[in-house]
Short mmCIF file of C-alpha atoms in Angstrom, two decimals:
data_model
loop_
_atom_site.label_atom_id
_atom_site.label_comp_id
_atom_site.label_asym_id
_atom_site.label_seq_id
_atom_site.Cartn_x
_atom_site.Cartn_y
_atom_site.Cartn_z
CA UNK B 1301 116.81 -24.04 50.46
CA UNK B 1302 116.96 -24.12 46.70
CA UNK B 1303 117.15 -27.24 44.54
CA UNK B 1304 120.55 -28.93 44.49
CA UNK B 1305 122.59 -27.54 41.62
CA UNK B 1306 121.65 -25.57 38.55
CA UNK B 1307 119.19 -27.40 36.28
CA UNK B 1308 120.67 -27.70 32.79
CA UNK B 1309 117.52 -29.15 31.27
CA UNK B 1310 113.94 -28.46 32.26
CA UNK B 1311 111.19 -30.49 30.61
CA UNK B 1312 107.83 -28.81 30.90
CA UNK B 1313 104.65 -30.79 31.41
CA UNK B 1314 102.52 -27.67 31.88
CA UNK B 1315 102.66 -27.05 35.66
CA UNK B 1316 104.92 -30.01 36.36
CA UNK B 1317 108.55 -29.41 35.62
CA UNK B 1318 110.98 -32.28 35.23
CA UNK B 1319 114.43 -30.90 35.81
CA UNK B 1320 117.86 -32.39 35.39
CA UNK B 1321 120.49 -31.15 37.80
CA UNK B 1322 123.86 -32.95 38.21
CA UNK B 1323 122.34 -34.72 41.24
CA UNK B 1324 119.13 -35.95 39.64
CA UNK B 1325 120.99 -36.86 36.43
CA UNK B 1326 123.36 -39.11 38.39
CA UNK B 1327 120.42 -40.91 39.98
CA UNK B 1328 118.66 -41.13 36.60
CA UNK B 1329 121.69 -42.72 34.96
CA UNK B 1330 121.97 -45.26 37.79
CA UNK B 1331 118.32 -46.24 37.38
CA UNK B 1332 118.72 -46.38 33.59
CA UNK B 1333 121.82 -48.60 33.77
CA UNK B 1334 120.19 -51.06 36.14
CA UNK B 1335 116.99 -51.16 34.08
CA UNK B 1336 119.08 -52.11 31.04
CA UNK B 1337 120.79 -54.80 33.14
CA UNK B 1338 117.38 -56.15 34.15
CA UNK B 1339 116.33 -56.27 30.48
CA UNK B 1340 119.39 -58.08 29.12
CA UNK B 1341 120.35 -60.32 32.02
CA UNK B 1342 118.92 -63.80 32.50
CA UNK B 1343 117.66 -65.01 35.88
CA UNK B 1344 120.14 -66.94 37.96
CA UNK B 1345 119.74 -70.70 38.24
CA UNK B 1346 120.26 -71.78 41.80
CA UNK B 1347 121.67 -75.19 42.61
CA UNK B 1348 121.44 -76.54 46.15
CA UNK B 1349 123.93 -79.25 47.04
CA UNK B 1350 122.77 -81.83 49.54
CA UNK B 1351 125.44 -81.96 52.22
CA UNK B 1352 127.41 -85.18 52.49
CA UNK B 1353 126.25 -86.72 49.22
CA UNK B 1354 126.24 -86.41 45.46
CA UNK B 1355 122.64 -85.26 45.26
CA UNK B 1356 121.73 -81.74 44.25
CA UNK B 1357 118.58 -80.04 43.15
CA UNK B 1358 118.25 -77.10 40.80
CA UNK B 1359 115.59 -74.48 41.33
CA UNK B 1360 114.02 -73.58 38.03
CA UNK B 1361 112.35 -70.28 37.18
CA UNK B 1362 109.45 -70.84 34.82
CA UNK B 1363 109.25 -68.74 31.67
CA UNK B 1364 106.02 -66.97 32.64
CA UNK B 1365 107.40 -66.08 36.07
CA UNK B 1366 110.63 -64.83 34.52
CA UNK B 1367 108.69 -62.69 32.03
CA UNK B 1368 106.44 -61.23 34.68
CA UNK B 1369 109.27 -60.42 37.07
CA UNK B 1370 111.30 -58.84 34.28
CA UNK B 1371 108.30 -56.72 33.32
CA UNK B 1372 107.90 -55.63 36.96
CA UNK B 1373 111.64 -54.89 37.26
CA UNK B 1374 111.51 -52.70 34.14
CA UNK B 1375 108.39 -50.92 35.44
CA UNK B 1376 110.12 -50.40 38.77
CA UNK B 1377 113.17 -48.93 36.99
CA UNK B 1378 110.99 -46.55 35.00
CA UNK B 1379 109.11 -45.52 38.15
CA UNK B 1380 112.41 -44.87 39.95
CA UNK B 1381 113.57 -42.74 37.02
CA UNK B 1382 110.36 -40.74 37.22
CA UNK B 1383 110.68 -40.35 40.99
CA UNK B 1384 114.26 -39.06 40.83
CA UNK B 1385 113.74 -36.44 38.12
CA UNK B 1386 110.28 -35.02 38.83
CA UNK B 1387 110.05 -31.51 40.20
CA UNK B 1388 106.57 -31.67 41.68
CA UNK B 1389 105.63 -32.93 45.13
CA UNK B 1390 102.40 -34.66 44.17
CA UNK B 1391 103.93 -36.23 41.08
CA UNK B 1392 106.83 -37.42 43.25
CA UNK B 1393 104.44 -39.15 45.67
CA UNK B 1394 102.66 -40.83 42.76
CA UNK B 1395 105.92 -42.20 41.36
CA UNK B 1396 106.91 -43.39 44.83
CA UNK B 1397 103.71 -45.37 45.22
CA UNK B 1398 104.31 -46.83 41.74
CA UNK B 1399 107.77 -47.95 42.93
CA UNK B 1400 106.15 -49.52 46.00
CA UNK B 1401 103.62 -51.58 44.06
CA UNK B 1402 106.25 -52.69 41.52
CA UNK B 1403 108.46 -53.92 44.39
CA UNK B 1404 105.57 -55.97 45.70
CA UNK B 1405 104.98 -57.32 42.17
CA UNK B 1406 108.60 -58.42 41.74
CA UNK B 1407 108.45 -60.40 44.97
CA UNK B 1408 104.88 -61.70 44.75
CA UNK B 1409 105.50 -63.57 41.49
CA UNK B 1410 107.72 -66.16 43.22
CA UNK B 1411 105.79 -69.37 43.89
CA UNK B 1412 107.24 -70.04 47.33
CA UNK B 1413 105.00 -69.87 50.34
CA UNK B 1414 107.11 -67.75 52.70
CA UNK B 1415 108.05 -65.34 49.91
CA UNK B 1416 104.40 -64.78 49.04
CA UNK B 1417 103.48 -64.29 52.69
CA UNK B 1418 106.25 -61.71 53.04
CA UNK B 1419 105.07 -60.01 49.83
CA UNK B 1420 101.59 -59.80 51.33
CA UNK B 1421 102.94 -58.10 54.47
CA UNK B 1422 104.94 -55.62 52.40
CA UNK B 1423 101.88 -55.02 50.25
CA UNK B 1424 99.85 -54.07 53.32
CA UNK B 1425 102.65 -51.70 54.43
CA UNK B 1426 102.83 -50.12 50.96
CA UNK B 1427 99.04 -49.76 50.97
CA UNK B 1428 98.87 -48.04 54.35
CA UNK B 1429 101.90 -45.85 53.59
CA UNK B 1430 99.86 -44.00 50.96
CA UNK B 1431 97.95 -42.21 53.74
CA UNK B 1432 100.94 -40.28 55.21
CA UNK B 1433 102.46 -39.97 51.71
CA UNK B 1434 99.54 -38.28 49.97
CA UNK B 1435 98.55 -36.57 53.21
CA UNK B 1436 101.94 -34.86 53.24
CA UNK B 1437 101.47 -33.71 49.63
CA UNK B 1438 98.00 -32.37 50.44
CA UNK B 1439 99.24 -30.57 53.56
CA UNK B 1440 102.10 -29.06 51.57
CA UNK B 1441 99.61 -27.67 49.07
CA UNK B 1442 97.39 -26.36 51.87
CA UNK B 1443 100.13 -24.62 53.86
CA UNK B 1444 102.11 -23.16 50.94
CA UNK B 1445 99.59 -22.90 48.12
CA UNK B 1446 101.86 -24.55 45.56
CA UNK B 1447 103.28 -27.97 44.69
CA UNK B 1448 106.19 -27.10 42.41
CA UNK B 1449 109.53 -27.78 44.06
CA UNK B 1450 111.25 -24.88 42.33
CA UNK B 1451 108.63 -22.54 43.83
CA UNK B 1452 108.85 -24.23 47.24
CA UNK B 1453 112.63 -23.82 47.22
CA UNK B 1454 112.32 -20.04 46.95
CA UNK B 1455 112.64 -18.08 50.17
CA UNK B 1456 109.42 -16.16 49.53
CA UNK B 1457 107.26 -19.27 49.79
CA UNK B 1458 105.87 -20.15 53.22
CA UNK B 1459 107.92 -22.76 55.10
CA UNK B 1460 106.66 -26.32 55.32
CA UNK B 1461 106.20 -27.55 58.88
CA UNK B 1462 108.65 -30.29 60.03
CA UNK B 1463 105.76 -32.61 60.89
CA UNK B 1464 104.66 -32.57 57.23
CA UNK B 1465 108.20 -33.46 56.17
CA UNK B 1466 108.16 -36.29 58.70
CA UNK B 1467 104.88 -37.58 57.23
CA UNK B 1468 106.41 -37.48 53.75
CA UNK B 1469 109.52 -39.38 54.87
CA UNK B 1470 107.45 -42.00 56.70
CA UNK B 1471 105.26 -42.46 53.63
CA UNK B 1472 108.31 -42.93 51.40
CA UNK B 1473 109.80 -45.36 53.94
CA UNK B 1474 106.64 -47.45 53.89
CA UNK B 1475 106.57 -47.52 50.09
CA UNK B 1476 110.02 -48.89 49.62
CA UNK B 1477 112.80 -47.85 51.95
CA UNK B 1478 114.67 -49.85 54.56
CA UNK B 1479 113.54 -51.48 56.83
CA UNK B 1480 110.13 -51.72 55.16
CA UNK B 1481 111.21 -52.47 51.62
CA UNK B 1482 110.46 -55.75 49.97
CA UNK B 1483 113.91 -57.29 49.61
CA UNK B 1484 115.13 -59.36 52.51
CA UNK B 1485 117.53 -62.26 52.85
CA UNK B 1486 114.86 -64.87 52.24
CA UNK B 1487 113.92 -63.13 49.01
CA UNK B 1488 117.50 -63.19 47.80
CA UNK B 1489 117.51 -66.92 48.38
CA UNK B 1490 114.51 -67.20 46.06
CA UNK B 1491 115.53 -67.96 42.46
CA UNK B 1492 115.59 -65.21 39.87
CA UNK B 1493 117.99 -62.85 41.63
CA UNK B 1494 118.62 -59.97 39.19
CA UNK B 1495 115.07 -58.72 39.53
CA UNK B 1496 115.20 -58.54 43.31
CA UNK B 1497 118.22 -56.23 42.99
CA UNK B 1498 115.83 -53.69 41.47
CA UNK B 1499 113.96 -53.50 44.81
CA UNK B 1500 117.15 -52.58 46.67
CA UNK B 1501 118.28 -50.17 43.98
CA UNK B 1502 114.96 -48.33 43.86
CA UNK B 1503 115.07 -48.22 47.66
CA UNK B 1504 118.47 -46.55 47.55
CA UNK B 1505 117.47 -44.11 44.79
CA UNK B 1506 114.27 -42.92 46.42
CA UNK B 1507 116.15 -42.60 49.73
CA UNK B 1508 118.67 -40.27 48.07
CA UNK B 1509 115.90 -38.39 46.33
CA UNK B 1510 113.65 -37.89 49.37
CA UNK B 1511 116.60 -36.27 51.19
CA UNK B 1512 116.73 -33.62 48.46
CA UNK B 1513 112.95 -33.18 48.50
CA UNK B 1514 112.84 -32.72 52.29
CA UNK B 1515 115.73 -30.25 52.19
CA UNK B 1516 114.14 -28.22 49.39
CA UNK B 1517 110.56 -27.90 50.66
CA UNK Y 1366 122.70 -53.97 69.52
CA UNK Y 1367 122.37 -53.36 65.77
CA UNK Y 1368 122.59 -57.10 65.23
CA UNK Y 1369 119.76 -57.57 67.70
CA UNK Y 1370 117.56 -54.97 66.00
CA UNK Y 1371 118.25 -56.33 62.54
CA UNK Y 1372 117.46 -59.85 63.73
CA UNK Y 1373 114.08 -58.66 65.02
CA UNK Y 1374 113.11 -56.72 61.91
CA UNK Y 1375 114.34 -59.43 59.54
CA UNK Y 1376 111.19 -61.29 60.57
CA UNK Y 1377 108.68 -60.02 58.06
CA UNK Y 1378 105.74 -60.54 60.41
CA UNK Y 1379 106.85 -57.68 62.67
CA UNK Y 1380 107.19 -55.23 59.76
CA UNK Y 1381 103.51 -54.37 59.63
CA UNK Y 1382 103.03 -53.75 63.40
CA UNK Y 1383 106.27 -51.74 63.41
CA UNK Y 1384 105.07 -49.53 60.58
CA UNK Y 1385 101.61 -49.20 62.11
CA UNK Y 1386 103.22 -48.10 65.39
CA UNK Y 1387 105.41 -45.53 63.63
CA UNK Y 1388 102.40 -44.15 61.75
CA UNK Y 1389 100.35 -43.97 64.95
CA UNK Y 1390 103.08 -42.09 66.84
CA UNK Y 1391 103.60 -39.65 63.97
CA UNK Y 1392 99.86 -39.08 63.53
CA UNK Y 1393 99.53 -38.27 67.23
CA UNK Y 1394 102.40 -35.77 66.90
CA UNK Y 1395 100.75 -34.34 63.77
CA UNK Y 1396 97.40 -33.95 65.54
CA UNK Y 1397 99.10 -32.27 68.50
CA UNK Y 1398 100.89 -29.84 66.18
CA UNK Y 1399 97.58 -28.63 64.72
CA UNK Y 1400 96.48 -26.04 63.69
CA UNK Y 1401 98.75 -25.71 60.67
CA UNK Y 1402 98.51 -22.34 58.94
CA UNK Y 1403 96.35 -22.34 55.80
CA UNK Y 1404 97.82 -20.42 52.90
CA UNK Y 1405 95.12 -18.17 51.48
CA UNK Y 1406 96.66 -17.71 48.03
CA UNK Y 1407 96.01 -21.21 46.67
CA UNK Y 1408 97.05 -22.23 43.19
CA UNK Y 1409 94.24 -24.64 42.38
CA UNK Y 1410 91.17 -23.05 43.86
CA UNK Y 1411 87.71 -24.42 43.43
CA UNK Y 1412 84.46 -22.80 44.41
CA UNK Y 1413 81.40 -24.91 45.03
CA UNK Y 1414 78.42 -23.23 43.42
CA UNK Y 1415 75.34 -25.28 44.30
CA UNK Y 1416 73.09 -23.58 41.79
CA UNK Y 1417 75.38 -24.34 38.86
CA UNK Y 1418 74.32 -27.18 36.59
CA UNK Y 1419 77.97 -28.21 36.20
CA UNK Y 1420 78.60 -28.34 39.97
CA UNK Y 1421 81.16 -29.44 41.26
CA UNK Y 1422 83.13 -29.38 38.01
CA UNK Y 1423 82.32 -25.77 37.27
CA UNK Y 1424 85.47 -23.66 37.07
CA UNK Y 1425 83.61 -20.52 36.14
CA UNK Y 1426 83.03 -18.84 32.80
CA UNK Y 1427 80.66 -19.63 29.99
CA UNK Y 1428 81.13 -22.83 27.98
CA UNK Y 1429 82.50 -22.32 24.43
CA UNK Y 1430 84.45 -19.28 25.61
CA UNK Y 1431 87.88 -18.93 27.21
CA UNK Y 1432 87.98 -19.36 30.99
CA UNK Y 1433 90.73 -17.79 33.09
CA UNK Y 1434 92.64 -20.65 34.76
CA UNK Y 1435 95.33 -19.92 37.29
CA UNK Y 1436 98.49 -21.90 36.67
CA UNK Y 1437 101.93 -22.02 38.23
CA UNK Y 1438 103.64 -21.47 34.90
CA UNK Y 1439 101.06 -19.91 32.57
CA UNK Y 1440 103.60 -19.78 29.73
CA UNK Y 1441 103.72 -23.59 29.72
CA UNK Y 1442 99.99 -24.03 29.19
CA UNK Y 1443 99.00 -21.64 26.43
CA UNK Y 1444 95.72 -23.48 25.83
CA UNK Y 1445 94.61 -23.32 29.49
CA UNK Y 1446 90.92 -22.62 29.75
CA UNK Y 1447 89.86 -24.36 26.55
CA UNK Y 1448 89.57 -27.83 28.06
CA UNK Y 1449 87.16 -26.65 30.74
CA UNK Y 1450 85.01 -24.92 28.20
CA UNK Y 1451 84.75 -27.97 26.01
CA UNK Y 1452 81.19 -29.29 26.07
CA UNK Y 1453 79.44 -31.10 23.26
CA UNK Y 1454 76.16 -29.55 22.13
CA UNK Y 1455 74.31 -32.51 23.69
CA UNK Y 1456 76.07 -32.01 27.05
CA UNK Y 1457 75.36 -28.31 26.92
CA UNK Y 1458 71.67 -29.05 26.19
CA UNK Y 1459 71.39 -31.54 29.08
CA UNK Y 1460 73.24 -29.22 31.47
CA UNK Y 1461 70.92 -26.37 30.54
CA UNK Y 1462 67.65 -28.29 30.77
CA UNK Y 1463 68.27 -30.23 34.00
CA UNK Y 1464 69.93 -29.33 37.29
CA UNK Y 1465 71.72 -32.56 38.17
CA UNK Y 1466 72.17 -34.56 34.96
CA UNK Y 1467 74.69 -32.14 33.44
CA UNK Y 1468 77.73 -33.83 34.94
CA UNK Y 1469 76.57 -37.43 34.68
CA UNK Y 1470 77.78 -40.07 32.25
CA UNK Y 1471 74.67 -39.42 30.16
CA UNK Y 1472 75.90 -35.95 29.26
CA UNK Y 1473 79.61 -36.83 29.11
CA UNK Y 1474 80.10 -40.40 27.88
CA UNK Y 1475 83.84 -40.21 28.43
CA UNK Y 1476 83.61 -38.39 31.75
CA UNK Y 1477 83.73 -34.65 32.20
CA UNK Y 1478 87.00 -32.97 31.26
CA UNK Y 1479 88.62 -30.99 34.03
CA UNK Y 1480 91.16 -28.35 33.18
CA UNK Y 1481 93.51 -28.86 36.13
CA UNK Y 1482 93.44 -32.66 35.93
CA UNK Y 1483 93.83 -33.08 32.21
CA UNK Y 1484 95.79 -30.08 31.09
CA UNK Y 1485 97.88 -28.22 33.64
CA UNK Y 1486 98.57 -31.32 35.74
CA UNK Y 1487 98.29 -33.89 32.98
CA UNK Y 1488 101.36 -35.92 33.97
CA UNK Y 1489 99.70 -36.89 37.27
CA UNK Y 1490 96.73 -38.23 35.34
CA UNK Y 1491 99.10 -40.43 33.33
CA UNK Y 1492 100.89 -41.82 36.40
CA UNK Y 1493 97.67 -42.56 38.34
CA UNK Y 1494 96.24 -45.11 35.83
CA UNK Y 1495 99.74 -46.59 35.52
CA UNK Y 1496 99.61 -47.48 39.22
CA UNK Y 1497 96.18 -49.03 38.67
CA UNK Y 1498 97.32 -51.03 35.64
CA UNK Y 1499 100.37 -52.37 37.48
CA UNK Y 1500 98.10 -53.41 40.36
CA UNK Y 1501 95.74 -55.15 37.91
CA UNK Y 1502 98.70 -56.89 36.26
CA UNK Y 1503 99.91 -58.26 39.61
CA UNK Y 1504 96.40 -59.31 40.65
CA UNK Y 1505 95.66 -61.06 37.36
CA UNK Y 1506 99.04 -62.84 37.37
CA UNK Y 1507 98.49 -64.11 40.90
CA UNK Y 1508 94.90 -65.12 40.12
CA UNK Y 1509 95.77 -67.05 36.95
CA UNK Y 1510 99.07 -68.64 37.96
CA UNK Y 1511 98.90 -68.61 41.71
#
């Protein structure tokens, strides 16, 4: 199957083409909009009310933590943008692993014990997911002789075996797709919410993108 | 049923065993589906020539001349072949006079330049260190503030 839609802009990085079809442009604009939100918005300030009394306590996000999480959220947005527009299998897997490590970074900066333990578990998953992810890219190159998605979409190129596609999908799932992605209910309860949204958004975007990749190759 | 599943996987401690199990099952299926056909007409070929002083970075051709490099879109890399042939006179001297020191850091203080890595697939080389730098940023933040 060919790439979804007619590309109206192709940026050439030598052998790696970045192409903008209506589909990838929509995803790119989503990622761009949410990155801008992450830049301009301020972290939420949670207030917990003690039940049955006047007491409350406010959770405060320190400036250094806020800065670091904002930096990671912006990096995650940029990595998602790269992952949705790239037209090369190996480059796609690299951007996906960048998304994975940025997700871990957004979560790991919170100084709460259970959040950091969860971030560690997701970090291990993201680490081990690189094996099926890059393995799928290497097997694609070995069985077809090319890595460019426009070439792989052509009917003349050898077909990619379903097991390689399954390896690619499992690798992408481990890097940042449900149920392995790094944003869970206990993370949303952690202060500094707008940055955690970037985990879920990048999860959604790379999910939509990997569908196109699997259908094309 | 879905509520039950989501309650189980909302516990982050089962995420890693779950993923490990999925990877194991898929790897077994992948091993059973071997052999996968190897495509003979590869884009980025590399021949290992043990007698070459620039082994394994040798992509053929004489240094200081143009080397024929196969690319997916040759029109996008008009300078293909010139990066591979770039050797400083010192590197060329070391590569000529010794068998194994020609590709070491002595001959190429910045590391040897590879055509495929740095020219035709240059964007990959940019993304790879970015992953490393992000990982260093997380590690240093956790080390200093954690």
